[in-house]
Short mmCIF file of C-alpha atoms in Angstrom, two decimals:
data_model
loop_
_atom_site.label_atom_id
_atom_site.label_comp_id
_atom_site.label_asym_id
_atom_site.label_seq_id
_atom_site.Cartn_x
_atom_site.Cartn_y
_atom_site.Cartn_z
CA MET E 1 -0.09 0.10 -0.12
CA THR E 2 1.13 3.11 -0.82
CA PRO E 3 1.86 6.47 1.46
CA ALA E 4 -1.20 8.12 -0.87
CA ASP E 5 -3.23 5.18 0.02
CA ARG E 6 -2.49 5.20 3.70
CA ASP E 7 -3.38 8.88 3.83
CA ARG E 8 -6.21 8.86 1.93
CA GLY E 9 -7.49 5.89 4.37
CA VAL E 10 -6.91 8.00 6.88
CA ALA E 11 -8.55 10.94 5.94
CA LEU E 12 -12.08 8.95 4.40
CA ALA E 13 -11.81 6.77 8.38
CA ARG E 14 -11.71 10.97 9.61
CA ALA E 15 -14.57 12.70 7.56
CA ALA E 16 -16.70 8.99 8.40
CA ARG E 17 -15.94 9.46 12.48
CA ALA E 18 -16.97 12.63 11.86
CA GLY E 19 -20.59 11.99 9.81
CA ASN E 20 -19.68 11.41 6.35
CA THR E 21 -21.93 8.40 5.12
CA LEU E 22 -20.15 9.09 1.88
CA ALA E 23 -16.68 8.82 2.85
CA LEU E 24 -18.06 5.91 5.65
CA HIS E 25 -18.90 3.76 1.71
CA ASP E 26 -15.36 4.81 0.62
CA LEU E 27 -13.59 3.59 3.63
CA LEU E 28 -15.46 0.54 3.17
CA ASP E 29 -14.55 0.44 0.08
CA HIS E 30 -11.13 1.45 0.17
CA LEU E 31 -10.41 -1.04 3.09
CA GLY E 32 -11.97 -4.51 1.43
CA PRO E 33 -8.86 -5.88 -0.68
CA TYR E 34 -6.87 -4.41 2.81
CA VAL E 35 -9.07 -6.79 4.54
CA ALA E 36 -9.31 -9.72 1.74
CA ARG E 37 -5.72 -9.56 1.33
CA ILE E 38 -5.76 -10.86 5.16
CA CYS E 39 -8.96 -12.73 6.31
CA THR E 40 -8.23 -14.93 2.94
CA PRO E 41 -5.20 -16.58 3.91
CA ILE E 42 -6.63 -17.01 7.46
CA ALA E 43 -9.76 -18.62 6.92
CA LEU E 44 -9.85 -20.06 3.13
CA ALA E 45 -12.76 -20.67 1.41
CA ASP E 46 -14.58 -19.00 3.94
CA GLY E 47 -12.40 -15.52 3.05
CA PRO E 48 -14.79 -13.88 1.35
CA ASP E 49 -17.18 -14.51 4.43
CA ALA E 50 -14.41 -13.54 6.46
CA THR E 51 -14.11 -10.06 5.10
CA GLN E 52 -17.69 -9.17 5.13
CA GLU E 53 -18.14 -9.93 8.62
CA ALA E 54 -14.12 -7.70 9.40
CA LEU E 55 -15.47 -5.10 7.80
CA LEU E 56 -18.83 -5.02 9.44
CA ALA E 57 -17.35 -4.88 12.95
CA VAL E 58 -14.63 -2.14 11.25
CA PHE E 59 -18.54 -0.38 10.34
CA THR E 60 -20.35 -0.85 13.41
CA SER E 61 -17.02 0.07 15.90
CA LEU E 62 -15.74 2.91 13.89
CA ARG E 63 -16.47 5.13 16.37
CA SER E 64 -14.69 4.00 19.11
CA LEU E 65 -11.22 4.32 16.90
CA ARG E 66 -9.88 6.57 18.44
CA ASP E 67 -6.75 7.95 16.77
CA PRO E 68 -7.24 7.34 13.24
CA GLU E 69 -3.91 7.53 12.08
CA ALA E 70 -3.91 3.96 13.70
CA LEU E 71 -6.92 3.11 11.14
CA TYR E 72 -5.04 -0.16 9.16
CA GLY E 73 -3.14 -1.51 12.06
CA TRP E 74 -7.04 -1.04 14.45
CA VAL E 75 -8.87 -3.22 10.54
CA ARG E 76 -6.22 -5.48 10.58
CA ALA E 77 -7.16 -6.69 14.55
CA ILE E 78 -10.13 -7.35 13.35
CA ALA E 79 -9.99 -8.59 10.26
CA VAL E 80 -7.39 -11.34 11.94
CA ARG E 81 -9.81 -11.90 14.81
CA GLU E 82 -13.20 -12.07 12.67
CA ALA E 83 -11.15 -15.11 9.70
CA VAL E 84 -10.18 -17.00 12.92
CA ARG E 85 -13.52 -16.45 14.28
CA THR E 86 -15.10 -18.09 10.65
CA ALA E 87 -12.36 -20.52 9.80
CA ARG E 88 -13.09 -22.01 13.61
CA ARG E 89 -16.31 -22.12 12.91
CA ALA E 90 -15.89 -23.08 9.88
CA ALA E 91 -14.05 -26.13 10.45
CA ARG E 92 -16.16 -26.86 13.03
CA ALA E 93 -19.03 -27.30 10.20
CA ARG E 94 -17.15 -29.12 7.92
CA PRO E 95 -14.71 -31.44 9.16
CA ALA E 96 -12.35 -32.16 7.04
CA GLU E 97 -9.90 -35.12 6.90
CA LEU E 98 -6.22 -34.79 5.71
CA ALA E 99 -6.16 -37.55 2.75
CA ASP E 100 -9.13 -35.77 1.60
CA LEU E 101 -7.57 -32.64 0.75
CA PRO E 102 -5.19 -32.78 -2.69
CA GLY E 103 -0.95 -31.92 -2.00
CA PRO E 104 1.01 -30.23 -4.33
CA GLY E 105 2.21 -33.28 -6.30
CA SER E 106 -1.73 -33.16 -7.78
CA GLY E 107 -0.75 -31.88 -10.98
CA ASP E 108 -1.82 -29.11 -10.40
CA PRO E 109 -1.28 -25.94 -12.71
CA HIS E 110 -1.77 -23.27 -10.09
CA LEU E 111 0.27 -22.35 -7.44
CA ALA E 112 -2.07 -20.66 -5.08
CA ALA E 113 -4.43 -23.62 -5.82
CA ASP E 114 -1.51 -25.76 -3.79
CA ILE E 115 -0.57 -23.30 -1.03
CA ASP E 116 -4.33 -22.68 -0.08
CA ASP E 117 -4.41 -26.21 0.34
CA VAL E 118 -1.65 -26.86 2.03
CA LEU E 119 -3.06 -24.33 4.03
CA ALA E 120 -6.26 -25.56 4.70
CA ARG E 121 -4.56 -28.54 6.79
CA LEU E 122 -3.01 -25.62 9.31
CA THR E 123 -5.30 -24.67 11.73
CA PRO E 124 -6.73 -21.44 11.73
CA GLY E 125 -4.44 -20.03 14.91
CA GLN E 126 -1.38 -21.01 12.64
CA ARG E 127 -2.78 -20.20 9.61
CA ALA E 128 -3.05 -16.56 10.93
CA VAL E 129 -0.04 -16.41 13.65
CA LEU E 130 1.89 -16.94 9.60
CA VAL E 131 0.31 -14.98 7.88
CA LEU E 132 1.19 -11.93 10.83
CA ARG E 133 4.65 -12.48 9.92
CA ASP E 134 4.84 -14.16 6.29
CA VAL E 135 2.59 -11.41 4.55
CA GLU E 136 2.04 -8.73 6.68
CA GLY E 137 5.56 -8.94 7.77
CA LEU E 138 5.31 -7.92 11.45
CA ASP E 139 7.59 -9.44 14.00
CA GLU E 140 6.35 -11.74 16.84
CA GLU E 141 5.74 -9.59 19.44
CA SER E 142 2.86 -7.02 17.61
CA ALA E 143 1.41 -10.99 16.23
CA ALA E 144 0.65 -12.03 19.33
CA CYS E 145 -0.93 -9.09 20.54
CA LEU E 146 -3.06 -8.51 17.63
CA LEU E 147 -3.90 -12.56 18.28
CA GLY E 148 -4.27 -11.60 22.24
CA VAL E 149 -1.57 -14.00 22.82
CA PRO E 150 1.84 -13.94 24.83
CA ALA E 151 4.63 -13.47 22.25
CA GLY E 152 5.99 -17.24 23.26
CA THR E 153 2.39 -18.65 22.54
CA ALA E 154 3.07 -16.61 19.07
CA LYS E 155 6.46 -18.49 17.76
CA SER E 156 5.88 -21.12 19.36
CA ARG E 157 2.83 -21.47 16.86
CA LEU E 158 4.73 -19.85 13.97
CA HIS E 159 7.44 -23.08 14.59
CA ARG E 160 4.10 -25.32 14.35
CA ALA E 161 2.77 -23.39 11.75
CA ARG E 162 5.87 -23.30 9.42
CA THR E 163 7.16 -27.30 10.40
CA SER E 164 3.58 -28.21 9.33
CA PHE E 165 2.93 -26.37 6.20
CA ARG E 166 6.61 -27.49 4.67
CA LYS E 167 5.95 -31.10 6.12
CA ALA E 168 2.20 -31.01 4.32
CA TRP E 169 4.74 -29.57 0.80
CA PHE E 170 7.01 -31.17 0.75
CA SER E 171 4.32 -34.84 1.65
#
C-alpha cells in the first residue's frame, strides 16, 4: 500500500467518524481489498465471509477508533479476529480429513491452489500467525498482541505452522 493510499484511508476515516456517510462508504470500499488480503489466507474458502464480517465490524465500531492514524493496525486486528473466528466456525461445521485434501504433487498447474490446500491443513491459529508474520511482515510481539496471546505462544505457533506447512508441502 502506498503512502498516498494510507493517507486517503486516514482522511476517509476522519470524515466517516465525523458523520459523512459517503466517506464511510468510500472507506469500506477502500479497505475491502486490504481486509480480504488478510482474511483469505486465514479463513480460506470462507475468506469472503470473514472479509464481510470484518468490514461489518469496522462499520459498527468506527466511532471507537480513537486515532485515525492507527486505522490500518486497528483494521488488521479486526480482520484477523474475524478470520480466525470464521475459520473455526467453518471447521466445526465441516471437518476435513487430511487424506481428502489434494497435495502439491496432484498435477494442479496453479501454485496458488496448492498453497491454499496446504494452508487448509493448518489450524486457524497457525494460519493467522503465519499470515501476520510472513505476509503482513509483523514481528512476533506485534502478531502476539493482535492474536491476544503471549509472544512465546505466537513464536511456538509460528514454528509449528512453518513446520507443518513444509511437511505438508513436501509430502
